[in-house]
Coordinates of C-alpha atoms in Angstrom, one line a residue:
Chain A
D8 CA 71.7 -54.4 23.9
I9 CA 69.5 -55.7 21.1
Q10 CA 71.5 -56.7 18.1
M11 CA 70.1 -56.0 14.6
T12 CA 71.4 -58.1 11.7
Q13 CA 70.7 -57.2 8.2
S14 CA 71.0 -59.4 5.1
P15 CA 72.4 -59.3 2.6
S16 CA 75.3 -56.8 3.2
T17 CA 75.4 -56.1 -0.5
L18 CA 72.8 -56.6 -3.2
S19 CA 73.3 -56.3 -6.9
A20 CA 70.1 -55.6 -8.8
S21 CA 68.8 -54.0 -12.0
V22 CA 66.3 -51.3 -12.6
G23 CA 62.8 -52.8 -12.4
D24 CA 63.8 -55.6 -10.0
R25 CA 61.9 -56.4 -6.9
V26 CA 64.3 -56.1 -3.9
T27 CA 63.9 -57.4 -0.4
I28 CA 66.2 -56.7 2.5
T29 CA 65.8 -58.5 5.8
C30 CA 66.5 -57.3 9.3
R31 CA 66.5 -59.6 12.3
A32 CA 66.5 -58.6 16.0
S33 CA 68.2 -60.6 18.7
Q34 CA 65.0 -60.3 20.8
S35 CA 61.4 -59.2 20.2
I36 CA 61.0 -55.5 19.5
G37 CA 57.3 -55.5 18.6
T38 CA 57.0 -53.2 15.6
W39 CA 59.4 -50.5 16.9
L40 CA 61.5 -50.6 13.8
A41 CA 62.5 -48.0 11.2
W42 CA 64.2 -48.1 7.8
Y43 CA 66.4 -45.4 6.4
Q44 CA 68.0 -44.8 3.1
Q45 CA 71.4 -43.1 2.9
K46 CA 73.3 -41.8 -0.2
P47 CA 77.0 -41.0 -0.1
G48 CA 77.7 -37.7 1.7
K49 CA 74.1 -37.3 2.8
A50 CA 72.2 -37.7 6.0
P51 CA 70.0 -40.8 6.3
K52 CA 66.4 -40.4 5.2
L53 CA 63.5 -42.0 6.9
L54 CA 61.5 -44.4 4.7
I55 CA 59.4 -46.5 7.1
Y56 CA 58.6 -46.3 10.8
K57 CA 56.7 -48.6 13.1
A58 CA 57.8 -51.5 10.8
S59 CA 55.2 -50.7 8.1
D60 CA 54.2 -47.1 8.1
L61 CA 55.4 -45.3 5.0
E62 CA 56.8 -41.8 5.8
T63 CA 55.0 -39.0 4.0
G64 CA 56.6 -38.3 0.6
V65 CA 58.3 -41.7 0.2
P66 CA 57.3 -43.5 -3.0
S67 CA 54.8 -46.3 -2.6
R68 CA 57.2 -48.8 -4.2
F69 CA 58.8 -49.0 -0.7
S70 CA 57.1 -51.1 1.9
G71 CA 57.9 -52.6 5.2
S72 CA 56.6 -55.6 7.1
G73 CA 57.2 -57.8 10.1
S74 CA 57.0 -57.8 13.8
G75 CA 58.8 -59.4 16.7
T76 CA 62.2 -60.3 15.5
E77 CA 62.0 -60.5 11.7
F78 CA 61.4 -57.6 9.4
T79 CA 61.7 -56.9 5.7
L80 CA 62.0 -53.8 3.5
T81 CA 60.7 -54.3 -0.1
I82 CA 61.2 -52.2 -3.1
S83 CA 58.7 -53.4 -5.6
S84 CA 60.4 -52.0 -8.7
L85 CA 63.9 -50.7 -8.3
Q86 CA 64.4 -47.2 -9.7
P87 CA 67.8 -45.5 -10.5
D88 CA 67.3 -43.2 -7.5
D89 CA 67.1 -46.2 -5.2
F90 CA 70.7 -47.2 -5.4
A91 CA 71.9 -46.4 -1.9
T92 CA 72.6 -48.0 1.5
Y93 CA 69.7 -49.0 3.7
Y94 CA 69.7 -49.3 7.5
C95 CA 67.2 -50.8 9.9
Q96 CA 67.0 -49.5 13.5
Q97 CA 65.2 -50.7 16.5
Y98 CA 63.8 -48.2 19.0
D99 CA 62.0 -50.6 21.3
S100 CA 64.4 -50.2 24.1
F101 CA 67.6 -48.3 24.9
S102 CA 70.3 -48.5 23.6
W103 CA 68.7 -48.0 20.2
T104 CA 70.6 -50.0 17.6
F105 CA 71.1 -50.0 13.8
G106 CA 71.7 -52.9 11.5
Q107 CA 75.1 -52.8 9.7
G108 CA 73.5 -51.7 6.4
T109 CA 72.7 -53.1 3.0
K110 CA 74.3 -51.5 0.0
V111 CA 72.1 -51.8 -3.1
E112 CA 74.3 -51.7 -6.2
I113 CA 73.7 -51.6 -9.9
K114 CA 74.0 -55.0 -11.5
Chain B
E80 CA 59.4 -27.0 7.6
V81 CA 61.4 -28.9 10.2
Q82 CA 65.1 -28.1 10.1
L83 CA 67.9 -29.2 12.3
V84 CA 71.4 -27.7 11.8
E85 CA 74.5 -29.1 13.6
S86 CA 77.5 -27.0 14.3
G87 CA 80.7 -27.0 16.3
G88 CA 82.6 -29.8 14.5
G89 CA 86.2 -29.5 13.5
L90 CA 89.7 -30.8 14.2
E91 CA 90.5 -31.5 17.9
Q92 CA 93.3 -33.3 19.6
P93 CA 92.9 -36.6 21.5
G94 CA 92.0 -36.0 25.2
R95 CA 90.4 -32.6 24.5
S96 CA 86.7 -31.7 24.6
L97 CA 84.3 -30.5 22.0
R98 CA 80.7 -29.4 22.2
L99 CA 78.4 -29.8 19.3
S100 CA 75.2 -27.8 18.9
C101 CA 71.9 -28.8 17.1
T102 CA 69.7 -25.8 16.3
G103 CA 66.1 -26.5 15.4
S104 CA 63.6 -24.4 13.5
G105 CA 60.2 -24.7 12.0
F106 CA 58.7 -26.3 15.2
T107 CA 58.4 -25.9 18.9
F108 CA 61.7 -27.3 20.0
G109 CA 60.7 -28.1 23.6
D110 CA 57.9 -30.4 22.4
Y111 CA 60.3 -33.1 20.9
A112 CA 63.0 -35.4 22.0
V113 CA 66.4 -35.2 20.4
S114 CA 68.9 -37.9 19.7
W115 CA 72.5 -37.9 18.4
V116 CA 73.9 -40.4 15.9
R117 CA 77.4 -40.7 14.4
Q118 CA 79.0 -42.3 11.4
A119 CA 82.7 -43.0 11.2
P120 CA 84.3 -42.7 7.8
G121 CA 83.1 -45.6 5.6
K122 CA 81.2 -47.2 8.5
G123 CA 77.6 -47.6 9.5
L124 CA 75.4 -45.6 11.8
E125 CA 75.9 -45.6 15.6
W126 CA 73.2 -44.2 18.0
L127 CA 74.8 -42.2 20.8
G128 CA 72.1 -40.9 23.0
F129 CA 68.8 -39.3 23.6
I130 CA 67.3 -36.5 25.7
R131 CA 63.6 -36.4 26.6
I132 CA 61.4 -33.4 26.6
K133 CA 61.2 -31.3 29.9
R134 CA 57.7 -32.5 30.5
Q135 CA 59.1 -36.0 30.7
G136 CA 61.9 -35.0 33.0
G137 CA 64.4 -34.0 30.4
T138 CA 66.4 -37.1 31.2
T139 CA 69.0 -38.8 29.0
E140 CA 70.0 -42.2 27.7
Y141 CA 73.4 -43.1 26.3
A142 CA 75.0 -45.9 24.4
A143 CA 77.4 -47.9 26.5
S144 CA 80.3 -46.9 24.1
V145 CA 80.1 -43.2 25.1
K146 CA 78.4 -43.3 28.5
G147 CA 80.5 -41.2 31.0
R148 CA 82.3 -39.4 28.3
F149 CA 79.5 -37.8 26.3
S150 CA 76.5 -35.9 27.6
I151 CA 73.5 -34.4 26.0
S152 CA 71.6 -31.3 27.2
R153 CA 69.0 -28.9 25.8
D154 CA 68.2 -25.2 25.9
D155 CA 64.6 -25.0 24.7
S156 CA 64.5 -21.2 25.0
N157 CA 67.0 -21.1 22.2
S158 CA 65.9 -24.2 20.4
I159 CA 69.3 -25.9 20.8
A160 CA 70.5 -29.3 21.9
Y161 CA 74.1 -30.0 22.8
L162 CA 76.4 -32.9 22.6
Q163 CA 79.3 -32.5 25.0
M164 CA 82.2 -34.8 24.1
N165 CA 85.0 -35.2 26.6
S166 CA 88.3 -37.1 26.5
L167 CA 88.1 -37.4 22.8
K168 CA 89.7 -40.4 21.1
M169 CA 90.8 -40.9 17.5
E170 CA 87.9 -43.4 17.1
D171 CA 85.4 -40.5 17.8
T172 CA 86.3 -39.2 14.3
A173 CA 82.9 -39.2 12.5
V174 CA 80.1 -37.2 11.1
Y175 CA 77.7 -36.4 13.9
Y176 CA 74.0 -36.0 13.3
C177 CA 71.2 -34.8 15.5
T178 CA 67.7 -36.1 15.0
R179 CA 64.2 -35.3 16.2
D180 CA 61.3 -37.6 17.0
R181 CA 57.6 -37.5 16.3
G182 CA 56.4 -39.0 19.5
R183 CA 56.8 -42.6 20.4
E184 CA 55.8 -43.8 16.9
C185 CA 58.8 -42.4 15.2
S186 CA 62.1 -42.0 17.1
Q187 CA 64.3 -40.3 14.5
C188 CA 62.0 -38.8 11.9
Y189 CA 64.1 -35.8 11.1
W190 CA 67.8 -35.5 10.6
G191 CA 70.3 -32.6 10.4
Q192 CA 72.9 -32.5 7.7
G193 CA 75.7 -33.6 10.1
T194 CA 78.9 -32.0 11.3
L195 CA 82.3 -33.6 10.9
V196 CA 84.5 -34.1 13.9
T197 CA 88.1 -35.2 13.3
V198 CA 90.2 -36.2 16.3
S199 CA 93.9 -36.2 15.5
S200 CA 97.2 -35.0 16.9

């Protein structure tokens, strides 16, 4: 199976900060990567698909980039609603796999 | 509006079986693939399996961790997908989500609210 490694595991930031989360795949996955946001007690919400396509309704401060084995999720200016856990997921080949998550906390 | 609603969760004993349902609305259910994902308490997301649309054979894929114990099926006439879980273990305790794709470009675009399964004696 393809392993997905996110870094950091936890990130402390302030409102207005630029935040970057990295996701590395153990082998090339092209651009078959999605990013999700999850808040406590809620289902994950899709933010980005195909590595860089912004899901409809998601604020433009979120962006994704990368291809092959290295990917990033960037929040250009962190807002209070953005404190959550973020997951990457590859869907290039079965078994699809998630990263372990990055918790974005208030500094 | 696309909606997915999971049901069938609850408390079950180790070794027993449980079947979860995922009911879709707001779209033609048979036109989309469905996946199941779970999340153990305080843990991350784990992909469990996937069922293709009938036009693509309706075949399934599973994570190694549940292959042979879990199975996915679908009843497009009633807009329902199922996750059959056999020989339950305590480590199967989790919130179970069903998801729907949007073609190849987006594997798990839409998510249900989840249903909690607790495996305990």
